[in-house]
Amino acid sequence: MNSPSSTPSPIVIATRESQLAMWQAEHVQAILRSRGHTVELLGMTTKGDQILDRALSKVGGKGLFVKELEVALEEGRADLAVHSLKDVPMELPQGFVLACVMTREDPRDAFVSNKYASLTELPQGAVVGTSSLRRQALLQALRPDLKIEPLRGNVNTRLRKLDEGQYDAIVLAAAGLMRLEMSDRIRAKFEPAQMLPAAGQGALGIEVRADRQDIIDALAPLAHMPTWLTVTAERAVSRCMGGSCSMPLAAFGRFEGDTLHMQAAWGDLEGQKQGQNGLISVQASAEVKDFASANSLGEQLAARLQAAGAVPASPKQD
């Protein structure tokens, strides 16, 4: 049992108050407590939770889910924040770092429907809910006949809208449903070959102030290095492409031994670029043993995307 004497007592975790965010924070809380730390939660509502009538790509991006938590860290009201890594901007504000990336849950997307068992069973012109431009591009590549409609809100809100009949099916991250013990709602999981996951999907990242070495040390035992290296490469693809929720971009890696096999896909929602089913897909592999080689592989993959015709976004803070 580790002594918490070298860290603040208690450690305060800033978290969004959605059911999934609370699960994630409580998960980290339980692990830290098992290591001898006293841990409390600071629940917060972010702008991303409040703005539900517009797509994130139109109101400021994924950073809307983390900004208030970062303010709490900056002001010393909290010591760390637990995030779904796919919601974390590729560039953190100055003075903040990812102190830890934990073991990844299933990174795949889930097909959820009350009437149909899979995407192939959906009738012509069926309505599918998602506000992810990545999922929209990949769905359109698989089934150009589908009608893709926006879908915002937390997991329970999205499921309620499906149950009310607003959609024939919706697509959610499998990890969120599994963490909330809602696996029974999953009718099918998309293999990466069908629907490539978002960078960092299924992984939890813990953000702290860069000057809080005491907290960084306390979190070190929670890190899972294979996951951390994989998502570092994935996020490097997005960073080089200027990726955010305003870009239909996917990046996903898998280790085999020391070799990380990476795939990336960029969707052309405007239909101006040539590619199979409107997608540009590339892949690359390399031996990855540290963050430098992970970043290098991600940068190489982004360069291949651009060489194939993918258009990077203008640099901006997500």
Coordinates of C-alpha atoms in Angstrom, one line a residue:
M1 CA 0.0 0.0 0.0
N2 CA 1.5 3.3 -1.0
S3 CA 1.5 6.2 1.4
P4 CA -0.3 9.3 0.3
S5 CA 2.0 11.5 2.3
S6 CA 3.8 12.9 -0.7
T7 CA 0.6 14.0 -2.4
P8 CA -2.1 16.5 -1.4
S9 CA -4.8 15.1 0.8
P10 CA -7.3 14.7 -0.6
I11 CA -6.7 14.5 -4.3
V12 CA -9.6 16.2 -6.1
I13 CA -10.7 15.0 -9.5
A14 CA -12.6 17.4 -11.7
T15 CA -15.2 15.7 -13.8
R16 CA -18.2 16.4 -16.0
E17 CA -21.4 15.3 -14.4
S18 CA -22.7 13.0 -17.1
Q19 CA -23.2 9.4 -16.1
L20 CA -20.3 8.2 -18.3
A21 CA -17.9 11.0 -17.1
M22 CA -18.8 10.2 -13.5
W23 CA -18.1 6.5 -14.1
Q24 CA -14.7 7.4 -15.5
A25 CA -13.9 9.6 -12.5
E26 CA -15.1 7.1 -10.0
H27 CA -13.0 4.4 -11.7
V28 CA -9.9 6.5 -11.3
Q29 CA -10.9 7.4 -7.7
A30 CA -11.3 3.7 -6.8
I31 CA -7.9 2.8 -8.1
L32 CA -6.2 5.7 -6.4
R33 CA -8.0 4.9 -3.1
S34 CA -6.8 1.3 -3.4
R35 CA -3.2 2.7 -3.5
G36 CA -3.8 4.6 -0.2
H37 CA -4.8 8.0 -1.4
T38 CA -7.8 10.1 -0.2
V39 CA -9.8 11.2 -3.3
E40 CA -12.8 13.4 -3.8
L41 CA -14.8 14.4 -6.9
L42 CA -15.6 17.9 -8.1
G43 CA -18.6 17.6 -10.5
M44 CA -18.9 20.3 -13.2
T45 CA -21.1 21.1 -16.2
T46 CA -19.2 22.1 -19.3
K47 CA -20.4 24.2 -22.3
G48 CA -20.2 21.0 -24.3
D49 CA -22.8 19.5 -22.0
Q50 CA -25.0 22.6 -22.2
I51 CA -25.1 23.2 -25.9
L52 CA -27.1 20.3 -27.3
D53 CA -29.0 21.9 -30.3
R54 CA -25.9 22.3 -32.6
A55 CA -23.1 20.2 -33.8
L56 CA -19.8 20.5 -31.9
S57 CA -18.1 21.3 -35.1
K58 CA -20.1 24.5 -35.3
V59 CA -19.8 25.8 -31.8
G60 CA -16.2 25.4 -30.8
G61 CA -15.2 21.7 -31.0
K62 CA -14.3 19.1 -28.5
G63 CA -12.5 21.5 -26.2
L64 CA -15.9 22.6 -24.9
F65 CA -15.9 19.4 -22.8
V66 CA -12.6 20.2 -21.1
K67 CA -12.2 23.9 -20.7
E68 CA -14.0 24.3 -17.4
L69 CA -12.1 21.4 -16.0
E70 CA -8.8 23.0 -17.0
V71 CA -9.9 26.2 -15.2
A72 CA -10.5 24.2 -12.0
L73 CA -7.0 22.7 -12.3
E74 CA -5.5 26.1 -13.0
E75 CA -7.2 27.7 -10.0
G76 CA -6.2 24.8 -7.7
R77 CA -9.8 23.7 -7.0
A78 CA -8.9 20.3 -8.6
D79 CA -5.7 18.3 -9.0
L80 CA -6.5 16.2 -12.1
A81 CA -9.2 15.7 -14.7
V82 CA -10.3 12.4 -16.3
H83 CA -11.3 12.6 -20.0
S84 CA -12.4 10.3 -22.7
L85 CA -9.3 10.8 -24.8
K86 CA -11.2 11.2 -28.0
D87 CA -12.7 14.4 -26.5
V88 CA -9.3 15.9 -25.7
P89 CA -8.0 18.5 -28.1
M90 CA -4.8 17.4 -29.9
E91 CA -2.9 20.4 -28.4
L92 CA -3.3 21.1 -24.7
P93 CA -3.1 24.6 -23.4
Q94 CA 0.4 25.7 -22.2
G95 CA 1.0 24.5 -18.6
F96 CA -1.1 21.3 -18.9
V97 CA 0.0 17.8 -19.7
L98 CA -1.5 14.3 -20.1
A99 CA 0.0 12.6 -17.1
C100 CA -1.4 9.2 -17.8
V101 CA -3.3 7.1 -20.4
M102 CA -5.0 4.1 -19.0
T103 CA -5.7 0.6 -20.5
R104 CA -8.0 1.0 -23.5
E105 CA -11.5 -0.4 -23.5
D106 CA -13.0 -1.7 -26.8
P107 CA -12.2 1.0 -29.3
R108 CA -14.9 0.1 -31.8
D109 CA -18.1 1.8 -32.8
A110 CA -21.4 0.2 -31.9
F111 CA -24.5 -0.2 -34.0
V112 CA -27.6 0.4 -31.8
S113 CA -31.1 -0.2 -33.0
N114 CA -34.4 -1.5 -31.7
K115 CA -35.5 -2.9 -35.0
Y116 CA -32.5 -3.9 -37.0
A117 CA -29.6 -6.3 -36.2
S118 CA -26.9 -4.6 -38.3
L119 CA -26.2 -1.8 -40.8
T120 CA -26.8 -4.1 -43.7
E121 CA -30.4 -4.9 -42.5
L122 CA -31.4 -1.2 -42.5
P123 CA -33.9 -0.5 -45.3
Q124 CA -33.2 2.0 -48.1
G125 CA -33.2 5.6 -46.8
A126 CA -33.2 4.6 -43.1
V127 CA -32.4 7.4 -40.6
V128 CA -29.2 7.0 -38.6
G129 CA -28.2 9.3 -35.8
T130 CA -24.7 10.7 -35.3
S131 CA -23.1 14.1 -35.0
S132 CA -19.6 12.8 -35.7
L133 CA -18.3 13.8 -39.1
R134 CA -16.0 10.8 -39.0
R135 CA -19.0 8.4 -38.5
Q136 CA -21.0 10.3 -41.1
A137 CA -18.3 9.9 -43.8
L138 CA -17.7 6.2 -43.0
L139 CA -21.5 5.5 -42.9
Q140 CA -22.0 7.2 -46.2
A141 CA -19.1 5.2 -47.7
L142 CA -20.8 2.0 -46.5
R143 CA -24.4 2.9 -47.3
P144 CA -24.8 6.0 -49.5
D145 CA -28.5 5.6 -49.3
L146 CA -28.8 6.3 -45.6
K147 CA -30.1 9.5 -44.2
I148 CA -27.7 10.7 -41.5
E149 CA -29.2 13.0 -38.9
P150 CA -27.5 15.0 -36.1
L151 CA -27.6 13.3 -32.6
R152 CA -26.2 15.2 -29.5
G153 CA -26.5 14.6 -25.8
N154 CA -25.1 12.1 -23.3
V155 CA -25.5 8.3 -23.8
N156 CA -28.9 8.1 -22.1
T157 CA -30.3 11.1 -24.1
R158 CA -29.2 9.5 -27.3
L159 CA -30.7 6.2 -26.4
R160 CA -34.0 7.9 -25.4
K161 CA -34.2 9.6 -28.8
L162 CA -33.7 6.3 -30.5
D163 CA -36.4 4.7 -28.3
E164 CA -38.8 7.6 -29.1
G165 CA -38.5 6.6 -32.8
Q166 CA -36.5 9.6 -34.0
Y167 CA -34.0 7.3 -35.6
D168 CA -33.9 3.8 -37.1
A169 CA -30.4 3.3 -35.6
I170 CA -27.7 5.3 -33.9
V171 CA -23.9 4.8 -33.7
L172 CA -22.2 5.2 -30.4
A173 CA -18.8 4.3 -29.0
A174 CA -18.9 0.7 -27.7
A175 CA -16.6 1.6 -24.8
G176 CA -19.2 4.0 -23.3
L177 CA -22.0 1.5 -23.4
M178 CA -19.8 -1.2 -21.9
R179 CA -18.6 1.0 -19.1
L180 CA -22.2 1.9 -18.2
E181 CA -23.2 -1.8 -18.3
M182 CA -25.4 -1.2 -21.4
S183 CA -23.8 -3.8 -23.6
D184 CA -27.3 -5.3 -24.2
R185 CA -28.1 -2.2 -26.3
I186 CA -25.3 -3.1 -28.8
R187 CA -26.7 -5.0 -31.8
A188 CA -23.4 -5.2 -33.6
K189 CA -19.8 -3.8 -33.4
F190 CA -18.2 -2.4 -36.4
E191 CA -14.8 -3.9 -37.1
P192 CA -12.1 -1.3 -37.9
A193 CA -12.0 -2.4 -41.5
Q194 CA -15.7 -1.2 -41.8
M195 CA -15.6 1.8 -39.5
L196 CA -12.2 3.0 -38.4
P197 CA -12.3 4.4 -34.8
A198 CA -11.4 8.0 -33.8
A199 CA -8.0 8.8 -32.4
G200 CA -8.0 7.8 -28.8
Q201 CA -11.4 6.2 -28.8
G202 CA -12.0 3.9 -25.8
A203 CA -9.0 5.3 -23.9
L204 CA -9.1 7.4 -20.7
G205 CA -6.6 10.3 -20.4
I206 CA -5.8 12.1 -17.2
E207 CA -4.8 15.8 -17.5
V208 CA -2.9 17.7 -14.8
R209 CA -1.0 20.9 -14.5
A210 CA 2.5 20.4 -15.7
D211 CA 4.0 21.7 -12.5
R212 CA 2.2 19.1 -10.3
Q213 CA 4.9 16.5 -10.2
D214 CA 3.4 15.0 -7.0
I215 CA 0.2 14.2 -8.9
I216 CA 2.1 13.0 -12.0
D217 CA 4.0 10.6 -9.7
A218 CA 0.8 9.4 -8.0
L219 CA -0.7 8.6 -11.4
A220 CA 2.3 6.8 -12.9
P221 CA 1.2 3.3 -11.7
L222 CA -2.2 3.7 -13.6
A223 CA -0.6 4.2 -17.0
H224 CA -0.7 1.5 -19.7
M225 CA 2.2 2.1 -22.0
P226 CA 1.0 0.1 -25.0
T227 CA -2.3 2.1 -25.0
W228 CA -0.4 5.4 -24.4
L229 CA 2.0 4.8 -27.3
T230 CA -0.8 3.7 -29.6
V231 CA -3.0 6.8 -28.9
T232 CA 0.1 9.0 -29.2
A233 CA 0.5 7.9 -32.8
E234 CA -3.2 8.2 -33.5
R235 CA -3.3 11.7 -32.0
A236 CA -0.2 12.7 -34.0
V237 CA -2.1 11.9 -37.2
S238 CA -5.0 14.2 -36.1
R239 CA -2.6 16.9 -34.9
C240 CA -0.7 17.0 -38.3
M241 CA -4.0 17.1 -40.2
G242 CA -5.4 19.9 -37.9
G243 CA -8.0 17.3 -36.9
S244 CA -10.9 18.1 -34.6
C245 CA -14.6 17.3 -34.6
S246 CA -14.9 19.6 -37.7
M247 CA -12.9 17.1 -39.8
P248 CA -14.0 13.6 -40.8
L249 CA -10.8 11.9 -39.8
A250 CA -10.1 8.4 -38.3
A251 CA -6.8 7.0 -37.0
F252 CA -6.3 3.6 -35.3
G253 CA -3.4 1.5 -34.3
R254 CA -2.7 -2.0 -33.1
F255 CA 0.4 -3.5 -31.7
E256 CA 1.9 -6.9 -32.8
G257 CA 4.9 -7.4 -30.7
D258 CA 6.9 -4.1 -30.9
T259 CA 5.4 -3.2 -34.3
L260 CA 2.5 -0.8 -34.3
H261 CA 0.2 -1.1 -37.4
M262 CA -1.6 2.1 -38.1
Q263 CA -4.5 3.0 -40.4
A264 CA -6.0 6.4 -41.1
A265 CA -8.9 7.5 -43.2
W266 CA -10.1 11.0 -44.3
G267 CA -13.6 11.5 -45.6
D268 CA -14.6 13.9 -48.3
L269 CA -18.1 15.0 -47.4
E270 CA -18.2 17.6 -50.2
G271 CA -17.4 15.0 -52.9
Q272 CA -14.6 17.0 -54.4
K273 CA -11.8 14.4 -53.9
Q274 CA -11.5 11.1 -55.6
G275 CA -11.3 8.0 -53.4
Q276 CA -13.0 4.7 -52.8
N277 CA -16.5 5.6 -51.6
G278 CA -15.4 9.1 -50.9
L279 CA -12.7 8.0 -48.5
I280 CA -8.9 8.3 -48.7
S281 CA -7.3 5.5 -46.6
V282 CA -3.7 4.8 -45.9
Q283 CA -1.6 2.6 -43.6
A284 CA 1.9 2.3 -42.2
S285 CA 3.8 0.2 -39.7
A286 CA 6.9 0.7 -37.6
E287 CA 8.6 -0.5 -34.5
V288 CA 7.4 1.8 -31.7
K289 CA 9.0 1.7 -28.2
D290 CA 8.8 5.3 -27.1
F291 CA 6.8 8.5 -27.6
A292 CA 9.2 9.9 -30.2
S293 CA 8.8 6.8 -32.5
A294 CA 5.0 6.9 -31.9
N295 CA 4.8 10.5 -33.0
S296 CA 7.0 9.8 -36.0
L297 CA 4.7 7.0 -37.2
G298 CA 1.6 9.2 -36.8
E299 CA 3.3 12.1 -38.7
Q300 CA 4.3 9.6 -41.5
L301 CA 0.7 8.5 -41.8
A302 CA -0.6 12.0 -42.0
A303 CA 1.9 12.8 -44.7
R304 CA 0.6 9.8 -46.7
L305 CA -3.0 11.0 -46.3
Q306 CA -2.0 14.4 -47.6
A307 CA 0.0 12.9 -50.5
A308 CA -3.1 10.9 -51.4
G309 CA -5.3 14.0 -51.5
A310 CA -6.5 14.6 -48.0
V311 CA -6.8 18.3 -47.2
P312 CA -5.5 19.4 -43.7
A313 CA -7.5 21.9 -41.8
S314 CA -6.2 25.4 -41.0
P315 CA -4.3 25.4 -37.7
K316 CA -6.5 26.4 -34.8
Q317 CA -7.1 25.5 -31.2
D318 CA -9.8 22.9 -30.9

